[in-house]
XYZ file of C-alpha atoms in Angstrom:
464
model
C 243.318 93.410 96.715
C 239.514 93.623 96.364
C 239.174 90.636 98.713
C 241.275 92.391 101.351
C 239.230 95.573 101.041
C 236.022 93.560 101.567
C 237.409 91.878 104.677
C 238.576 95.239 105.996
C 235.118 96.757 105.419
C 233.379 93.862 107.195
C 235.787 94.077 110.141
C 235.168 97.825 110.490
C 231.413 97.317 110.414
C 231.628 94.643 113.132
C 233.714 96.920 115.307
C 231.267 99.774 114.738
C 228.239 97.654 115.610
C 229.978 96.287 118.697
C 230.900 99.753 119.906
C 227.468 101.258 119.277
C 225.276 98.259 119.993
C 224.044 99.757 123.232
C 222.633 102.696 121.318
C 220.319 100.412 119.349
C 219.110 98.497 122.413
C 216.652 99.672 124.990
C 218.175 102.407 127.083
C 218.464 101.393 130.748
C 216.955 103.808 133.204
C 219.702 105.183 135.472
C 219.318 104.240 139.124
C 218.659 107.213 141.442
C 221.169 108.038 144.143
C 220.446 106.367 147.484
C 221.597 107.898 150.755
C 221.534 105.660 153.828
C 221.782 107.251 157.271
C 222.640 104.848 160.099
C 221.065 106.192 163.286
C 222.810 104.257 166.055
C 221.738 104.002 169.679
C 224.778 104.471 171.972
C 222.873 104.819 175.223
C 224.251 103.105 178.321
C 222.097 100.009 177.902
C 223.953 99.112 174.691
C 226.771 97.819 176.926
C 224.516 94.950 178.034
C 225.794 91.429 177.362
C 224.589 89.797 174.151
C 225.531 86.146 173.652
C 229.350 86.028 173.788
C 229.760 89.800 173.411
C 227.789 92.990 174.120
C 225.159 94.788 172.042
C 227.392 97.684 171.047
C 230.311 95.532 169.919
C 228.013 93.385 167.786
C 226.350 96.458 166.249
C 229.740 98.008 165.472
C 231.116 94.857 163.816
C 228.037 94.181 161.703
C 227.661 97.806 160.670
C 231.330 97.941 159.650
C 230.854 94.861 157.471
C 227.695 96.296 155.975
C 229.338 99.613 155.132
C 232.126 97.692 153.383
C 229.617 95.717 151.322
C 227.740 98.894 150.325
C 230.917 100.372 148.865
C 230.538 98.187 145.760
C 227.181 99.733 144.825
C 226.998 102.649 142.426
C 225.151 105.809 143.506
C 225.068 104.838 147.187
C 226.291 107.105 149.984
C 226.212 106.414 153.726
C 226.384 108.566 156.849
C 226.476 107.902 160.590
C 224.509 109.708 163.307
C 224.847 108.524 166.920
C 222.873 109.427 170.036
C 223.471 108.876 173.770
C 227.291 108.772 173.501
C 228.495 112.254 174.452
C 227.271 112.525 178.057
C 226.568 110.157 180.938
C 223.093 109.282 182.185
C 223.522 111.467 185.271
C 223.407 114.551 183.030
C 220.093 113.428 181.484
C 220.904 115.251 178.243
C 218.023 114.923 175.781
C 219.923 116.619 172.959
C 222.797 114.149 172.988
C 222.953 113.369 169.270
C 225.562 114.096 166.636
C 226.156 113.511 162.939
C 229.547 111.835 163.293
C 230.170 111.087 159.604
C 228.285 113.120 156.968
C 227.304 111.807 153.541
C 230.077 111.477 150.996
C 231.141 109.138 148.229
C 233.365 106.208 149.274
C 233.410 107.065 152.983
C 233.368 103.520 154.354
C 236.698 103.980 156.155
C 235.673 107.136 158.087
C 232.464 105.400 159.190
C 234.313 102.284 160.381
C 236.921 104.382 162.186
C 234.276 106.432 163.987
C 232.369 103.288 165.012
C 235.409 102.055 166.903
C 235.605 105.293 168.899
C 232.026 105.290 170.183
C 231.396 104.397 173.845
C 227.762 104.000 175.074
C 226.961 106.360 177.956
C 223.669 108.243 178.118
C 219.971 108.552 177.205
C 217.794 107.506 174.246
C 216.618 110.747 172.551
C 215.120 109.092 169.457
C 212.666 111.906 168.647
C 215.261 114.670 168.811
C 217.696 112.568 166.767
C 215.082 112.039 164.046
C 214.412 115.763 163.940
C 218.117 116.504 163.603
C 218.514 113.875 160.903
C 216.303 115.986 158.626
C 219.282 118.258 158.107
C 221.727 115.423 157.467
C 220.467 114.743 153.940
C 221.745 117.150 151.281
C 218.964 118.816 149.317
C 219.013 117.032 145.984
C 215.914 116.145 143.937
C 215.126 112.558 142.958
C 217.349 111.099 145.676
C 216.194 108.223 147.876
C 216.829 109.094 151.532
C 216.831 106.073 153.852
C 217.127 105.911 157.649
C 218.164 102.720 159.475
C 217.549 103.116 163.205
C 219.279 100.587 165.482
C 218.162 100.737 169.109
C 217.810 98.589 172.211
C 215.352 100.872 173.954
C 212.415 103.236 173.696
C 212.302 107.017 173.698
C 213.563 108.210 177.113
C 213.100 111.971 176.699
C 209.333 112.307 176.472
C 209.211 112.863 172.702
C 206.914 111.270 170.140
C 209.156 109.516 167.603
C 206.169 108.066 165.700
C 204.574 111.448 164.998
C 207.978 112.933 164.166
C 208.821 110.151 161.731
C 205.432 110.455 160.050
C 205.780 114.222 159.664
C 209.259 113.897 158.124
C 208.045 111.199 155.746
C 205.169 113.413 154.622
C 207.663 116.200 153.956
C 209.651 113.665 151.921
C 212.753 114.218 154.071
C 213.237 110.451 154.057
C 211.350 107.326 153.061
C 209.733 105.022 155.610
C 212.561 104.211 158.077
C 213.825 100.773 158.968
C 213.895 100.114 162.712
C 215.971 97.280 164.200
C 215.155 96.464 167.809
C 217.806 94.711 169.898
C 216.508 92.965 172.996
C 213.141 94.738 172.852
C 210.354 93.154 174.884
C 207.356 92.116 172.736
C 204.957 94.461 174.568
C 207.111 97.451 173.528
C 207.487 96.575 169.853
C 204.400 98.555 168.824
C 206.071 101.739 170.047
C 208.863 101.201 167.515
C 206.764 99.697 164.714
C 204.968 103.010 164.207
C 208.291 104.754 163.472
C 208.907 102.618 160.399
C 209.279 99.047 159.219
C 210.243 97.163 162.358
C 212.544 94.151 162.654
C 213.141 92.266 165.891
C 216.783 91.184 166.197
C 216.310 88.552 168.879
C 219.827 87.179 168.414
C 223.043 88.064 166.606
C 222.328 85.821 163.615
C 218.925 87.443 163.153
C 220.520 90.876 163.424
C 222.923 89.968 160.630
C 220.104 88.620 158.457
C 217.992 91.720 159.090
C 220.773 93.988 157.862
C 221.069 91.913 154.683
C 217.287 92.017 154.212
C 217.244 95.798 154.538
C 219.975 96.151 151.921
C 217.976 93.856 149.628
C 214.850 95.943 150.075
C 216.737 99.175 149.605
C 218.902 98.380 146.596
C 217.382 95.440 144.699
C 215.315 96.074 141.580
C 211.601 95.546 142.124
C 209.049 95.207 139.336
C 205.267 95.186 139.265
C 202.813 93.839 136.723
C 199.171 94.886 136.811
C 196.644 92.606 135.095
C 193.281 94.267 134.488
C 190.670 91.522 134.317
C 187.136 91.312 132.978
C 184.220 89.605 134.721
C 185.470 86.164 133.630
C 188.975 86.805 135.003
C 190.526 87.255 131.564
C 193.283 89.815 131.088
C 191.787 91.624 128.109
C 191.337 95.150 129.476
C 194.097 97.651 128.660
C 194.972 101.210 127.594
C 193.779 102.538 130.944
C 195.637 105.143 132.983
C 197.077 103.779 136.233
C 198.393 105.809 139.139
C 200.558 104.532 141.989
C 199.749 106.859 144.885
C 201.981 107.249 147.905
C 199.723 105.689 150.555
C 201.166 108.022 153.190
C 201.006 111.382 151.399
C 198.376 110.683 148.724
C 200.716 112.109 146.080
C 201.164 110.311 142.737
C 204.528 108.564 142.509
C 204.051 106.876 139.107
C 201.615 107.439 136.237
C 201.320 104.849 133.467
C 198.974 104.002 130.628
C 198.456 100.258 130.851
C 199.895 98.210 127.997
C 198.939 94.692 127.000
C 201.451 92.957 124.733
C 200.663 90.790 121.729
C 201.316 87.772 123.960
C 198.342 88.765 126.108
C 200.487 89.774 129.092
C 200.842 93.143 130.777
C 204.302 94.673 130.802
C 206.537 94.982 133.876
C 206.989 98.302 135.663
C 209.888 99.445 137.842
C 208.776 100.750 141.253
C 210.517 101.770 144.453
C 209.718 99.055 147.004
C 210.486 101.329 149.965
C 207.169 103.125 149.552
C 203.658 101.868 150.237
C 201.219 102.422 147.393
C 197.532 102.681 146.654
C 196.904 101.658 143.057
C 194.260 103.653 141.196
C 193.052 102.215 137.899
C 191.497 105.306 136.345
C 188.432 103.767 134.813
C 185.109 105.620 135.167
C 184.506 105.278 138.077
C 188.035 104.405 139.268
C 189.018 101.120 140.891
C 191.319 101.501 143.918
C 193.502 98.814 145.493
C 194.769 99.928 148.911
C 198.215 99.179 150.375
C 199.761 96.991 147.702
C 201.850 94.253 149.267
C 204.995 94.650 147.182
C 207.812 92.189 147.834
C 211.168 93.974 147.360
C 213.599 92.518 144.839
C 210.885 90.348 143.261
C 208.500 90.377 140.295
C 205.104 91.264 141.753
C 201.838 90.571 139.954
C 198.582 92.273 140.942
C 195.169 91.637 139.432
C 192.435 94.257 139.310
C 188.907 93.398 138.198
C 187.665 96.263 136.017
C 185.217 95.072 133.310
C 184.128 97.908 131.032
C 181.409 98.661 128.536
C 180.574 101.727 126.475
C 177.902 104.403 126.652
C 177.076 106.033 123.311
C 174.985 109.195 123.449
C 173.615 109.307 119.945
C 172.812 112.627 118.320
C 170.660 112.436 115.190
C 171.652 115.558 113.289
C 172.126 119.148 114.509
C 170.277 120.165 117.675
C 168.651 123.493 118.436
C 170.374 123.233 121.827
C 173.785 123.441 120.195
C 175.921 121.229 122.405
C 173.954 118.940 124.686
C 175.440 117.245 127.756
C 174.280 114.511 130.076
C 175.219 114.158 133.738
C 176.213 110.568 134.559
C 175.930 109.244 138.118
C 176.437 105.834 139.643
C 173.035 104.297 140.307
C 171.300 105.923 143.322
C 174.268 108.209 144.049
C 173.993 111.995 144.150
C 177.584 112.770 143.190
C 178.299 113.576 139.543
C 180.554 110.937 138.011
C 180.968 112.415 134.545
C 179.501 114.945 132.132
C 179.288 113.404 128.662
C 178.330 115.214 125.464
C 175.882 113.841 122.945
C 177.635 112.484 119.895
C 180.426 110.983 122.056
C 181.339 107.540 123.361
C 182.735 106.838 126.823
C 183.808 103.662 128.592
C 182.420 102.939 132.072
C 182.788 100.104 134.529
C 180.130 97.487 134.004
C 177.147 98.361 136.196
C 174.078 100.579 136.394
C 174.005 104.361 136.110
C 171.545 107.248 136.281
C 171.538 109.878 133.513
C 170.316 113.457 133.612
C 170.008 114.925 130.111
C 170.372 118.725 130.162
C 167.450 119.246 127.835
C 164.612 121.632 128.659
C 162.879 120.197 130.559
C 165.525 117.773 131.771
C 165.156 114.080 131.018
C 166.006 111.604 133.788
C 166.948 108.036 132.902
C 167.318 105.534 135.748
C 169.101 102.189 135.840
C 170.968 102.562 132.548
C 172.983 99.346 132.357
C 176.504 99.124 130.973
C 177.508 95.571 130.134
C 181.036 94.280 129.689
C 182.233 94.588 126.095
C 178.906 96.029 124.899
C 177.673 99.470 123.839
C 174.507 100.960 125.272
C 173.109 103.588 122.890
C 171.019 106.409 124.355
C 168.946 108.910 122.373
C 166.026 111.239 123.193
C 162.970 112.687 121.447
C 163.637 115.335 118.816
C 163.004 118.754 120.399
C 160.826 121.476 118.990
C 161.152 125.226 119.350
C 159.193 127.958 121.075
C 159.260 131.285 119.267
C 158.108 134.472 121.034
C 158.298 137.315 118.474
C 156.968 139.960 120.899
C 159.745 142.343 121.956
C 158.652 143.587 125.372
C 160.093 144.347 128.776
C 158.559 142.491 131.671
C 158.561 139.499 133.949
C 157.578 135.998 132.971
C 158.269 132.273 133.199
C 157.601 129.077 131.287
C 156.161 126.044 133.095
C 155.801 122.417 132.080
C 152.292 121.017 132.506
C 152.240 117.621 134.172
C 149.743 114.843 133.511
C 148.173 115.349 136.943
C 147.364 118.992 136.140
C 150.227 120.517 138.136
C 152.798 122.876 136.676
C 156.602 122.845 137.080
C 158.837 125.882 136.591
C 161.363 125.623 133.736
C 162.624 128.970 132.534
C 162.565 132.716 133.232
C 162.244 135.046 130.250
C 164.809 137.877 130.029
C 163.443 141.053 131.618
C 164.781 143.401 128.926
C 163.270 141.546 125.972
C 160.730 138.762 125.719
C 161.769 137.995 122.150
C 163.320 134.503 122.249
C 163.662 131.219 120.388
C 163.911 128.355 122.864
C 164.396 124.616 122.304
C 161.937 122.508 124.293
C 161.131 118.831 124.493
C 157.759 117.740 123.040
C 154.973 118.325 125.569
C 152.476 120.809 127.035
C 153.603 124.132 128.516
C 152.305 127.377 130.013
C 153.559 130.952 129.610
C 152.915 133.384 132.484
C 153.922 137.009 131.760
C 153.331 140.550 133.017
C 154.617 143.586 131.164
C 156.860 145.951 133.100
C 154.527 148.852 132.353
C 151.487 146.989 133.742
C 150.454 148.489 137.101
C 148.673 145.470 138.618
C 148.942 141.663 138.884
C 145.603 141.298 137.143
C 147.281 142.243 133.870
C 149.258 138.950 133.871
C 149.009 137.095 130.536
C 148.634 133.276 130.832
C 148.795 131.077 127.725
C 149.034 127.299 127.283
C 150.821 125.859 124.241
C 152.115 122.570 122.852
C 155.572 121.764 121.503
C 155.951 119.069 118.823
C 159.239 117.466 117.823
C 160.950 119.164 114.889
C 158.333 121.934 114.709
C 158.224 125.578 115.817
C 155.395 126.895 117.990
C 154.830 130.659 117.976
C 153.367 132.362 121.047
C 152.601 136.110 121.043
C 152.402 138.079 124.265
C 149.353 140.334 124.431
C 149.634 143.906 125.604
C 147.123 144.123 128.454
């Protein structure tokens, strides 16, 4: 009896583990919904002969087969918009476009049925059709909207399909469209290439292959690995924020903190291959790789050279300044790169930098070198303090005395009270002050004094 109970317990545990095993594994990220709008040219020229058939018949047959094959994918919906099919060319109708089959789940049959009813007749209003397609996609966040334009001609209604497509992409109405040109002369291909990713279907076999390629790009999983290398080309840099920017809009599509596994390899990241990206490795300063060439449905590896070292601003005990910052700039550049506080450490790309320490007076350090994998420690002379115990109202300034005998303005005393304690770097200074009650410039008080590190210098203002 005990033996049977043991077997029963083991069997139940196996069943439990089998049923719940997925819960213990890594959870798979659900695929976003993809909506594919077929924008089909049904202008009169689509009746032209193509091999043993005509362009329209071939397009209908291949689209019908494609719609059937898409039915097996989860989270995929298709729709059909046609232009140039409602009126003849003699009417010259530049608004001849219609959403014949709207988006819906499992609507392959309505699309195929409608394809058989279409007869090419009129113009090629590509621009207007693109504008109208903006309303074809239901408003639903985190949905991939895809347009596949199939045409045998250029815009015939004076519109600008390239500018329209770009504007709709920037509004995120749809991703970069696919454009399939049938029988397009080479000199006209540029006018379609600017609408989206262009494919030249020179023959029926190529047309068929292009449709398969577009489905692969649209629905296949694409991964990216980013290796951050040092100066020797070794992948040892990690734990850096990375941003994949939409190269068209400049908006961040993905934000990651880089991870380097124990095997010395960077991990793989899922990305949408239908977008074009600029990769920003957010080192200080950042490293930017423009227009990543991502191959859809493949594992893509990109290497970014970003050797880093460390800048340590050492603070030896409490400062009379309180918090002290330093402005960091790339060597010989005016733009502020970073503001770093003393007592902190910060990684920078290997290279040379200029520092401006916000002491009084300010200390400028040129050509501070950051070397890969090393720490450059920066400190400064211990400041002293100026104490003015006189509590007077008036107007005055403190100047630094230079070695050549000149003076440089540093600080204005408060008008309501001259009583201050001020941290200054070791050196020679001058106080110039006139009381508010004094009725002439000749009553200006001028005193020179010296500040020594760690010591307090007292200067009294004389009532003249």
